mmCIF file of C-alpha atoms in Angstrom:
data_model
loop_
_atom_site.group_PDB
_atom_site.id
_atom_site.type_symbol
_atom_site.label_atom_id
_atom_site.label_comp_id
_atom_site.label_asym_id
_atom_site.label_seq_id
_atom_site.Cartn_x
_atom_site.Cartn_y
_atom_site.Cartn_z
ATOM 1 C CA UNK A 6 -60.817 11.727 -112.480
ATOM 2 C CA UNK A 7 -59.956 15.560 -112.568
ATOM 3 C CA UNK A 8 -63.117 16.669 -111.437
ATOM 4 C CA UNK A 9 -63.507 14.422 -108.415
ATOM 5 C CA UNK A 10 -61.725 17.301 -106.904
ATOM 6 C CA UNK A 11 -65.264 18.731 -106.059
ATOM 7 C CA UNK A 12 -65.911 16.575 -103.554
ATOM 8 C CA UNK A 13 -69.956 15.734 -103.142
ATOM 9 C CA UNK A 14 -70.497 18.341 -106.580
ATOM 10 C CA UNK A 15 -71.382 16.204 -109.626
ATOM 11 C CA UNK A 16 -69.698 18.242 -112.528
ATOM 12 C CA UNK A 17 -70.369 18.470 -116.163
ATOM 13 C CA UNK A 18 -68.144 19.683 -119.162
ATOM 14 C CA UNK A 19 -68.192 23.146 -118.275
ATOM 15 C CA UNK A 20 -69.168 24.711 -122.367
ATOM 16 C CA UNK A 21 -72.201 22.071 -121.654
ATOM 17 C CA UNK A 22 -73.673 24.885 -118.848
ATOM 18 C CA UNK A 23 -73.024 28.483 -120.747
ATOM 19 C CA UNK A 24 -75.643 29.684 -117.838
ATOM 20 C CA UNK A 25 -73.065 28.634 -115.139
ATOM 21 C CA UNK A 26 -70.593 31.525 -116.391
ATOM 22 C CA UNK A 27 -70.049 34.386 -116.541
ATOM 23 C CA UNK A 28 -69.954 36.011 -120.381
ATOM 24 C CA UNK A 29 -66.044 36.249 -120.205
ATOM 25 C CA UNK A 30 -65.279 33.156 -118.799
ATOM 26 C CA UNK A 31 -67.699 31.667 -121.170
ATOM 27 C CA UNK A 32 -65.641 32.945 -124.414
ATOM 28 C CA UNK A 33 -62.484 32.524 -122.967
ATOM 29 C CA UNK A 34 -63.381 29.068 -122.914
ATOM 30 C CA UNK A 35 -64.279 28.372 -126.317
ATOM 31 C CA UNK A 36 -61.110 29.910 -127.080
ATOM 32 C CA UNK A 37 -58.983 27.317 -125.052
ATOM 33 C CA UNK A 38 -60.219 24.901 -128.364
ATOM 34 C CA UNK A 39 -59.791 20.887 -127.345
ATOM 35 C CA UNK A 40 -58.547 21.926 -124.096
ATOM 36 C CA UNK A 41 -61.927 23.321 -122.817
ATOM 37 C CA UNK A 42 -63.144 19.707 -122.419
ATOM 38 C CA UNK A 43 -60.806 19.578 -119.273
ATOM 39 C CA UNK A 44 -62.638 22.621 -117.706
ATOM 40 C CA UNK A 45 -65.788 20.899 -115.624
ATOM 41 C CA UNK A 46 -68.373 23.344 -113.930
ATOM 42 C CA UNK A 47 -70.627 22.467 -110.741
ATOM 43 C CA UNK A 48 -73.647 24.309 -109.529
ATOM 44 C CA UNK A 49 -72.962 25.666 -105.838
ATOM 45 C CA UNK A 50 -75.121 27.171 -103.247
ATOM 46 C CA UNK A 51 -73.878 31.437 -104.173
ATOM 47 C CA UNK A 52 -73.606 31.946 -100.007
ATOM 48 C CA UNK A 53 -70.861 29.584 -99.907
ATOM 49 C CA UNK A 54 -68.571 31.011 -103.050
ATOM 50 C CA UNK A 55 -66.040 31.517 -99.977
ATOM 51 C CA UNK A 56 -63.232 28.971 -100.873
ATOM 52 C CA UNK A 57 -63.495 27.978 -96.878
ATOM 53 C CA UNK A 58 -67.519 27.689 -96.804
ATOM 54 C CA UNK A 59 -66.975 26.004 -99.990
ATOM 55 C CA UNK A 60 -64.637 23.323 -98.817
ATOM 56 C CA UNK A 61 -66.663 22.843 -95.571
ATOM 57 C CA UNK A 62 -69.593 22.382 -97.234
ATOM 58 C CA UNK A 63 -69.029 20.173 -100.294
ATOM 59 C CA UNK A 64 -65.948 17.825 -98.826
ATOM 60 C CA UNK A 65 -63.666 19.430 -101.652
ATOM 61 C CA UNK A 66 -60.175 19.671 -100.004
ATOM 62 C CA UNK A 67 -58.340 23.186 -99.375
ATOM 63 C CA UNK A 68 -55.104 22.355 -101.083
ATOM 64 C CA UNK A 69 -57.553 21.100 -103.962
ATOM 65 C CA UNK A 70 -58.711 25.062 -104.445
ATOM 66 C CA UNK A 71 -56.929 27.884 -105.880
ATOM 67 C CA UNK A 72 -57.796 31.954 -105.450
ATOM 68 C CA UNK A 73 -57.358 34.416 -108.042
ATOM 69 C CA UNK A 74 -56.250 37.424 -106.511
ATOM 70 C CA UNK A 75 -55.872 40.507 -108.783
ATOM 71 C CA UNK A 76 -53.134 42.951 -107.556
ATOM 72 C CA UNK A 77 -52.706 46.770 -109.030
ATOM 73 C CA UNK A 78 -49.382 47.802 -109.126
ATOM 74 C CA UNK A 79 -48.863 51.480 -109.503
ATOM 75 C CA UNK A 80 -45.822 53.453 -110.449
ATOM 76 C CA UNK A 81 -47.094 57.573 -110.481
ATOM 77 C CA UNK A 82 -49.962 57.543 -112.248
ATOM 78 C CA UNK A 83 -49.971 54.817 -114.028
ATOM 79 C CA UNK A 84 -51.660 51.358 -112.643
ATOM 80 C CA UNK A 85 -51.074 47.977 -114.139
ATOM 81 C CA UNK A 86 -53.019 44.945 -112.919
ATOM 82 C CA UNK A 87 -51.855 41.455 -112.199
ATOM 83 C CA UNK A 88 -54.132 38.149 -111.517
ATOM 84 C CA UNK A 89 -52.168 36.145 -109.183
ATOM 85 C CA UNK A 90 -53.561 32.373 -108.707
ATOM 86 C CA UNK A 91 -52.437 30.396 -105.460
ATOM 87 C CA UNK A 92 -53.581 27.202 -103.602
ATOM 88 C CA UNK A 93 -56.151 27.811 -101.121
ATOM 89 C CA UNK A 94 -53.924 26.638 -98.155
ATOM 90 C CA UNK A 95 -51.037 29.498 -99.045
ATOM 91 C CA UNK A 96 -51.321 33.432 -99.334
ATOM 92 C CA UNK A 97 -49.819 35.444 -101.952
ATOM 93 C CA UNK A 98 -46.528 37.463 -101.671
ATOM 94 C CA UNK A 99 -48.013 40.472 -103.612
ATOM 95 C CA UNK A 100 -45.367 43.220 -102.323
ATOM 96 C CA UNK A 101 -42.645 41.192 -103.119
ATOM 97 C CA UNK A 102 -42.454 38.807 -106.207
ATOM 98 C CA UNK A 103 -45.381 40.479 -107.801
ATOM 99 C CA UNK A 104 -44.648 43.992 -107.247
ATOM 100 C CA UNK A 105 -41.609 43.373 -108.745
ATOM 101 C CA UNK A 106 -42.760 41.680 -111.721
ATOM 102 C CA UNK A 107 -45.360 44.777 -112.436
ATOM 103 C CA UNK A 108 -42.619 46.848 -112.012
ATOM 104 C CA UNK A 109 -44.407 48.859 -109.792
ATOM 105 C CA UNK A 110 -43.507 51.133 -106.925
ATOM 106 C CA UNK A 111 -46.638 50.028 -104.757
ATOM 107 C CA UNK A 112 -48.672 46.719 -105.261
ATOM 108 C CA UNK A 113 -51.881 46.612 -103.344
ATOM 109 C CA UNK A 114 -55.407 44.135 -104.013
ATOM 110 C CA UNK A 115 -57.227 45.814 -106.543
ATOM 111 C CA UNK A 116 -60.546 47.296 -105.074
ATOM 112 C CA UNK A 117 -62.786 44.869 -105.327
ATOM 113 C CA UNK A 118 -65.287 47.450 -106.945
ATOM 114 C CA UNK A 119 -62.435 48.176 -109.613
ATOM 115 C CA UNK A 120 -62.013 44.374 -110.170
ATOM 116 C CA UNK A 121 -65.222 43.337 -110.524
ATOM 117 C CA UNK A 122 -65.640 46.292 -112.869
ATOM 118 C CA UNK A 123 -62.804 45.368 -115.409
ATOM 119 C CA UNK A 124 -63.367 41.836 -115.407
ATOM 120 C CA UNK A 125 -66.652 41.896 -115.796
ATOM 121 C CA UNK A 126 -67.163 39.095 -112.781
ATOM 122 C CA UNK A 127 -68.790 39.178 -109.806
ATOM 123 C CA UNK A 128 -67.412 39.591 -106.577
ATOM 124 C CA UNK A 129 -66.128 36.717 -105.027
ATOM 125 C CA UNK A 130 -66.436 35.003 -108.539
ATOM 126 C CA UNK A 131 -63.336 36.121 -110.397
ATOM 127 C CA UNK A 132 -61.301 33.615 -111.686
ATOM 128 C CA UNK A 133 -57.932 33.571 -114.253
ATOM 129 C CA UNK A 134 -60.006 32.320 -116.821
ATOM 130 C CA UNK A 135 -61.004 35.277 -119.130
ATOM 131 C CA UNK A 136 -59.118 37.834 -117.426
ATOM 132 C CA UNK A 137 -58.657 41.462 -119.534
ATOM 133 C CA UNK A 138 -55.631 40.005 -121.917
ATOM 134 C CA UNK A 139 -52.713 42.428 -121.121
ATOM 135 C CA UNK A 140 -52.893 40.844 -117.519
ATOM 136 C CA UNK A 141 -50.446 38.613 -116.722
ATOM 137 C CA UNK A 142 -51.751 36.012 -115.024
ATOM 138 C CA UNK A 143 -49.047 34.465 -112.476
ATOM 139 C CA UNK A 144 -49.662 31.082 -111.241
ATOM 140 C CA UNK A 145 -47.748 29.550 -108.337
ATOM 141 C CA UNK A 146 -46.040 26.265 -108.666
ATOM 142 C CA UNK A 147 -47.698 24.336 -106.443
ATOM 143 C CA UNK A 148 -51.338 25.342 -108.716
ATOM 144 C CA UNK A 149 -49.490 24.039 -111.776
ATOM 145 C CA UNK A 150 -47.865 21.351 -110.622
ATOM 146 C CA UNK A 151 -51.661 20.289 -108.858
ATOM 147 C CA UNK A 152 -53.333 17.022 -110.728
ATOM 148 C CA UNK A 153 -56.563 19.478 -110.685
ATOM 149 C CA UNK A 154 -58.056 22.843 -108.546
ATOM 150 C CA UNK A 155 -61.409 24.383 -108.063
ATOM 151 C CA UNK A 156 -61.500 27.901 -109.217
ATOM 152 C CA UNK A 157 -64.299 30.706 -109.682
ATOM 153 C CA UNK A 158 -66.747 30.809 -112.707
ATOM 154 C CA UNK A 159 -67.040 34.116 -112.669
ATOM 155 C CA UNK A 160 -70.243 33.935 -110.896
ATOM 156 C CA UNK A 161 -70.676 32.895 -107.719
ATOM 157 C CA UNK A 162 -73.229 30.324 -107.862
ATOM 158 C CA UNK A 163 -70.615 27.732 -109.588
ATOM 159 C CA UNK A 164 -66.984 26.747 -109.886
ATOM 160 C CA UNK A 165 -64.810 25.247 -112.382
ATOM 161 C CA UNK A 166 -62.305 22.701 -112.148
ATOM 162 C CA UNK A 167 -59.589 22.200 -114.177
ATOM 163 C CA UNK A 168 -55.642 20.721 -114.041
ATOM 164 C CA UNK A 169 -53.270 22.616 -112.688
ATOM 165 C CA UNK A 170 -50.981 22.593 -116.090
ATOM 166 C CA UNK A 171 -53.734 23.837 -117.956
ATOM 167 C CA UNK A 172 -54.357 26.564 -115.290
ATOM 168 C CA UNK A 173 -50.218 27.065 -115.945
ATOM 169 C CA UNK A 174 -51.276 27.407 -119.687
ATOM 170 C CA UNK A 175 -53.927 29.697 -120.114
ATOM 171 C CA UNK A 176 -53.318 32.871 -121.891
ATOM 172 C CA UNK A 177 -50.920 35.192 -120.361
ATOM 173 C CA UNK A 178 -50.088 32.901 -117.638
ATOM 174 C CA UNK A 179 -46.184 32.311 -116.463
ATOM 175 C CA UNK A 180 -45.812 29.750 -113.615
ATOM 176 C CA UNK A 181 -43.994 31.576 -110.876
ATOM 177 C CA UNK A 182 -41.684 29.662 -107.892
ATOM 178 C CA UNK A 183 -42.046 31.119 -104.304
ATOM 179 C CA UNK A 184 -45.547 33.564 -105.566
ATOM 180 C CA UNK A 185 -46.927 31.590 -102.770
ATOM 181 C CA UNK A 186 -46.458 31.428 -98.889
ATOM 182 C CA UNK B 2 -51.884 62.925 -55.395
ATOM 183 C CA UNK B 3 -48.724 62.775 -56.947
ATOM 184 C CA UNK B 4 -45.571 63.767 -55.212
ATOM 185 C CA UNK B 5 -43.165 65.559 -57.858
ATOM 186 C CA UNK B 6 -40.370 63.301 -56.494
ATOM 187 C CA UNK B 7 -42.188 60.842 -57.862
ATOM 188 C CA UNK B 8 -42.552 61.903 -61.324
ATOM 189 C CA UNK B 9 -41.628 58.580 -62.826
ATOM 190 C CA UNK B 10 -44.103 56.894 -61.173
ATOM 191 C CA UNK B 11 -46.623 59.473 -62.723
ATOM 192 C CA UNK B 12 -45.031 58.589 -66.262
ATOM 193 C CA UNK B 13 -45.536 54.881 -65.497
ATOM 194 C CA UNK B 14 -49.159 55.071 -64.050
ATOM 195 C CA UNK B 15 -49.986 57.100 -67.588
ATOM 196 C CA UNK B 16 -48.330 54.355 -69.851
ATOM 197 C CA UNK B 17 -49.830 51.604 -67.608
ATOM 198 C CA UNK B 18 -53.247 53.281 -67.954
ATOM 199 C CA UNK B 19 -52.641 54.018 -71.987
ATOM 200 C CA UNK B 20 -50.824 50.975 -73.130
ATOM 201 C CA UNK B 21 -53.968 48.305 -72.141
ATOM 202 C CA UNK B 22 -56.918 50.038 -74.887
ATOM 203 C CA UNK B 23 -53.883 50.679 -77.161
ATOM 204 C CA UNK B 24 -53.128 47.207 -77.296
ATOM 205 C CA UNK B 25 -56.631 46.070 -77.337
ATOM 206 C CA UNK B 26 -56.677 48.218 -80.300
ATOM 207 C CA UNK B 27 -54.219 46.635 -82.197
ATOM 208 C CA UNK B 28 -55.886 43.237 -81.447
ATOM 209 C CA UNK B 29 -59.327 44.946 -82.762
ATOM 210 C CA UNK B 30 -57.009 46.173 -85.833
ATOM 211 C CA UNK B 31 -55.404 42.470 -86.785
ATOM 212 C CA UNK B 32 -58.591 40.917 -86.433
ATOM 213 C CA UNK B 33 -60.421 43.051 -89.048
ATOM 214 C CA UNK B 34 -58.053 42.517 -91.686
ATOM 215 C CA UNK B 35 -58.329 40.089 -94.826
ATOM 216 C CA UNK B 36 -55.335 37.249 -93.813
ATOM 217 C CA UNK B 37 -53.970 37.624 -97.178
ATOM 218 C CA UNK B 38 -52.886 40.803 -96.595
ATOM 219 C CA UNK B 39 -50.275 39.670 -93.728
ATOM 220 C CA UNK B 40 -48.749 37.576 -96.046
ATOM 221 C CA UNK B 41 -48.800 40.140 -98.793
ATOM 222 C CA UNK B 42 -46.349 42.758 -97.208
ATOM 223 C CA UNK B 43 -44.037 39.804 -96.250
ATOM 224 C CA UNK B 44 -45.143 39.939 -92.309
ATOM 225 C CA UNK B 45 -46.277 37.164 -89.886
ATOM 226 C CA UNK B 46 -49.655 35.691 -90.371
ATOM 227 C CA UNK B 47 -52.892 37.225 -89.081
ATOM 228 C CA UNK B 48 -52.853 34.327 -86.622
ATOM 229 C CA UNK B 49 -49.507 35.351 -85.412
ATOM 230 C CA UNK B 50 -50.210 39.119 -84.877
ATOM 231 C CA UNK B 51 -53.552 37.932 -83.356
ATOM 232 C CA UNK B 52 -51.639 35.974 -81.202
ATOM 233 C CA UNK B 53 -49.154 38.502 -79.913
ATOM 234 C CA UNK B 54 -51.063 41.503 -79.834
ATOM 235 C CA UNK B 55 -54.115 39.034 -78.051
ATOM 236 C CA UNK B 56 -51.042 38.383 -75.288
ATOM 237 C CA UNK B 57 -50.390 42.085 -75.198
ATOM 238 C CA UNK B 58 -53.873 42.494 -74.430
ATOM 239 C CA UNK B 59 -53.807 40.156 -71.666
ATOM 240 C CA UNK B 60 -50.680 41.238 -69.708
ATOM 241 C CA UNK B 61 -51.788 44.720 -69.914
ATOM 242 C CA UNK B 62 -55.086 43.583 -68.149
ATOM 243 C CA UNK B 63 -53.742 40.717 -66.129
ATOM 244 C CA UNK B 64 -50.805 42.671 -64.547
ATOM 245 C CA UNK B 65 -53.174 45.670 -63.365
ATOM 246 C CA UNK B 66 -55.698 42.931 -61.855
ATOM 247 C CA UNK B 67 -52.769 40.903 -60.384
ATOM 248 C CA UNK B 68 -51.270 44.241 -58.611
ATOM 249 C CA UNK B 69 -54.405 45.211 -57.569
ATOM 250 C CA UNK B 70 -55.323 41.567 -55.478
ATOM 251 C CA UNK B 71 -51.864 41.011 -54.665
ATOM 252 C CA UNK B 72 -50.281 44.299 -52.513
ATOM 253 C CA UNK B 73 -47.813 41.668 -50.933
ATOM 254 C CA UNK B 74 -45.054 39.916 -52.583
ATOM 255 C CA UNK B 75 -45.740 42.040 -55.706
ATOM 256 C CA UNK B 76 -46.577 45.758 -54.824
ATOM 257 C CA UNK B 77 -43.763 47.362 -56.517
ATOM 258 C CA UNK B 78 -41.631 49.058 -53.722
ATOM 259 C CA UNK B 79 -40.483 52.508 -55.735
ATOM 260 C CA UNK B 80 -43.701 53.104 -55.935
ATOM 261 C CA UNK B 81 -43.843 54.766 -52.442
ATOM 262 C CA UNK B 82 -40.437 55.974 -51.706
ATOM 263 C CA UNK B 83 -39.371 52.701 -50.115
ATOM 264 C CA UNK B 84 -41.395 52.676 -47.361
ATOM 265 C CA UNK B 85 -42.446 49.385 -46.458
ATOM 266 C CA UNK B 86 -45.679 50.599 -44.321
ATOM 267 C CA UNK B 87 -46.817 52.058 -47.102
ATOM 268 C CA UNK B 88 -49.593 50.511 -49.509
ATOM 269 C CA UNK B 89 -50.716 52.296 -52.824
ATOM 270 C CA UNK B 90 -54.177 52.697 -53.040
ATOM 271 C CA UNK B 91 -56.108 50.188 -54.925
ATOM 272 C CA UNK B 92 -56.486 52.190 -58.024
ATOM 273 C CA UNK B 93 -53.052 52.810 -58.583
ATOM 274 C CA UNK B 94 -51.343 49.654 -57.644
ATOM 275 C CA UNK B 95 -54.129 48.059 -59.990
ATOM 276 C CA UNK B 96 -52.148 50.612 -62.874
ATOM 277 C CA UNK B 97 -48.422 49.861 -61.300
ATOM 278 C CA UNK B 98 -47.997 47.265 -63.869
ATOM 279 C CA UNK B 99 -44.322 48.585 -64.934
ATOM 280 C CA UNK B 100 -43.713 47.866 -61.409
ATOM 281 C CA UNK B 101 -45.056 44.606 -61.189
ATOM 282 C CA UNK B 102 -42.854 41.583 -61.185
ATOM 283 C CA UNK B 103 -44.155 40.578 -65.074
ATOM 284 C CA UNK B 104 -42.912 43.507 -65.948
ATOM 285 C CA UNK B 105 -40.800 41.765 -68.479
ATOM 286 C CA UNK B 106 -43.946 40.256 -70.049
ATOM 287 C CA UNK B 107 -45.569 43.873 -69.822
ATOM 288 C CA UNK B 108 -43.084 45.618 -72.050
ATOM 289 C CA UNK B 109 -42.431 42.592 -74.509
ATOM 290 C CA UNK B 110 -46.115 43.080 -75.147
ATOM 291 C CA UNK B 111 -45.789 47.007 -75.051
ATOM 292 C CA UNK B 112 -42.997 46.541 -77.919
ATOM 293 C CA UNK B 113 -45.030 44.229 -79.497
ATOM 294 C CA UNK B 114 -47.929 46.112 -79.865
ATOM 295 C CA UNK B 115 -45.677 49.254 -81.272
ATOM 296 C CA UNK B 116 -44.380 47.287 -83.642
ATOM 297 C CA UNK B 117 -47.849 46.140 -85.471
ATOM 298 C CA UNK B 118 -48.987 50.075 -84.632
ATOM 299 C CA UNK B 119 -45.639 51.314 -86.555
ATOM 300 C CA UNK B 120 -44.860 49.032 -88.644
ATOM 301 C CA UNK B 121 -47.857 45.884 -89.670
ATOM 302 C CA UNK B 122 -50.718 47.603 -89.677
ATOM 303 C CA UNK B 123 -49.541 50.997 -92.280
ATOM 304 C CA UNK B 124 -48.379 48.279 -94.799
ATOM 305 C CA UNK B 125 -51.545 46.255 -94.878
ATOM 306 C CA UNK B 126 -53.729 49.020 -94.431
ATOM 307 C CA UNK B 127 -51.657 50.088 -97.865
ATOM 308 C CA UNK B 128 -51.611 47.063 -99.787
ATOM 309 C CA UNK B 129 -55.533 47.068 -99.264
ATOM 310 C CA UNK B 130 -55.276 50.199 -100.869
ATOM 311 C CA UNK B 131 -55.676 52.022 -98.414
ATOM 312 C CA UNK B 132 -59.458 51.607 -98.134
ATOM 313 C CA UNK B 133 -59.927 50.004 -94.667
ATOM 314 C CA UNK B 134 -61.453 52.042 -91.776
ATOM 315 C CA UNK B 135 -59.679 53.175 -89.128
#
């Protein structure tokens, strides 16, 4: 079962819970059409969002968990975002493959104030699901070639889970080899 | 207290005293930092800069403290001219570290930490955007 990826968490269809997400993640859900019934939500204690804590605490492996890490590239004036999503055992290479593919002279995390801002997520809640739509949203191999992975709800009192080739499908996502470390 | 003949010594007994909070600096540095951002500017891992600026750290304390309780085998002998009658007192064979047999360990760590200072900690300090405190 996909969602046995929770460990201890009992999850349920994730459009059955609209309180469990955040507004964005919530339509850009409805959007994904037949799809969305892969997408399962679990209520989690909002102190242990952390992917670690969250791991430790609810027996859901790390290589089972993916973060979304948004990156701002800039190039003068201009700055372009990125989401990048990676397992939970492997760090992005964001001044490398990602700099490059904002074609940007300096990649950096985005502030999380700035993040948390655009998306309209919380902090420590953003996930690749509902992201602003000229994003791309890269996603490593290893997250798309994963039978399933916890991500954020966009709130931090839940995650989703979901298979990795749908995670390699969502809108504006391109599966990149080597985004991870 | 210091005899210009023996300048160098001088030079060494200021890097000796410097180099230990620099490196414990550095160690202070790595450990406040998100670990993503190690792997973001293509470096080694947080656990590996912890781990060599961490060793740093302890040479630079361990070689002072080892002088300082050992003014036999390993009291460096430039330090006074040659003279084998001669023993440093115990503040500044504690700081002879360059002197010390380790020495070799000393300045790997020395490099080390110069490295991260140089190098590490501008580019994750700048792919954080910059936003990190001191």
């Amino acid at each position: 079962m996909i969602w046995d990826v929770f460990g201890t968490l009992t999850a349920v269809p994730a459009l059955d819970r609209p309180d469990l997400l955040a507004k964005p993640v919530a339509l850009a859900l409805e959007q994904l059409g037949a799809d969305a019934a892969l997408v399962g939500v679990a209520e989690i204690d909002p102190a242990l969002a952390d992917t670690a804590e969250f791991c430790a605490a609810y027996g859901s492996p790390m290589d089972g968990s993916a973060n979304c890490v948004v990156v701002a590239g800039r190039r003068g004036e201009d700055t372009r975002y990125a989401a990048c999503l990676v397992l939970a055992t492997t760090r992005a290479d964001v001044n490398g493959l990602v700099r490059r593919r904002l074609n940007a002279r300096k990649a950096s995390f985005a502030p999380m104030d700035d993040a948390v801002a655009i998306t309209g997520m919380e902090y420590g809640g953003i996930t690749p699901v509902g992201l602003p739509a000229e994003w791309p949203l890269l996603v490593d191999a290893a997250v798309a070639a994963a039978p399933a992975v916890v991500i954020g709800s966009g709130i931090r009192g839940s995650k989703l889970a979901l298979p990795g080739e749908l995670a390699a499908r969502l809108p504006g996502a391109e599966v990149v080899e080597g985004l991870a470390r | 207290m210091f005899d210009p003949k023996h300048l160098d010594t001088l030079v060494l007994f200021v890097i000796g005293i410097v180099s230990a909070p620099v490196a414990a600096y550095a160690f202070a540095h790595a450990l406040r930092q998100r670990a993503d951002a190690f792997t973001a500017v293509g470096k080694l891992t947080k656990n590996a800069w912890l781990g060599i600026t961490g060793a740093a750290v302890f040479f630079m304390l361990l070689i002072p403290a080892f002088t300082a309780f050992s003014l036999g085998p390993f009291t460096p002998m430039f330090a006074y001219g040659g003279d084998p009658n001669y023993h440093p007192p115990g503040i500044m064979a504690a700081f002879q570290g360059p002197g010390s047999s380790m020495t070799l360990f000393w300045l790997a760590g020395l490099v080390a930490v110069m490295v991260y200072i140089v190098d590490v900690k501008p580019a994750i300090v700048g792919v954080q955007g910059g936003g990190q405190r001191y």
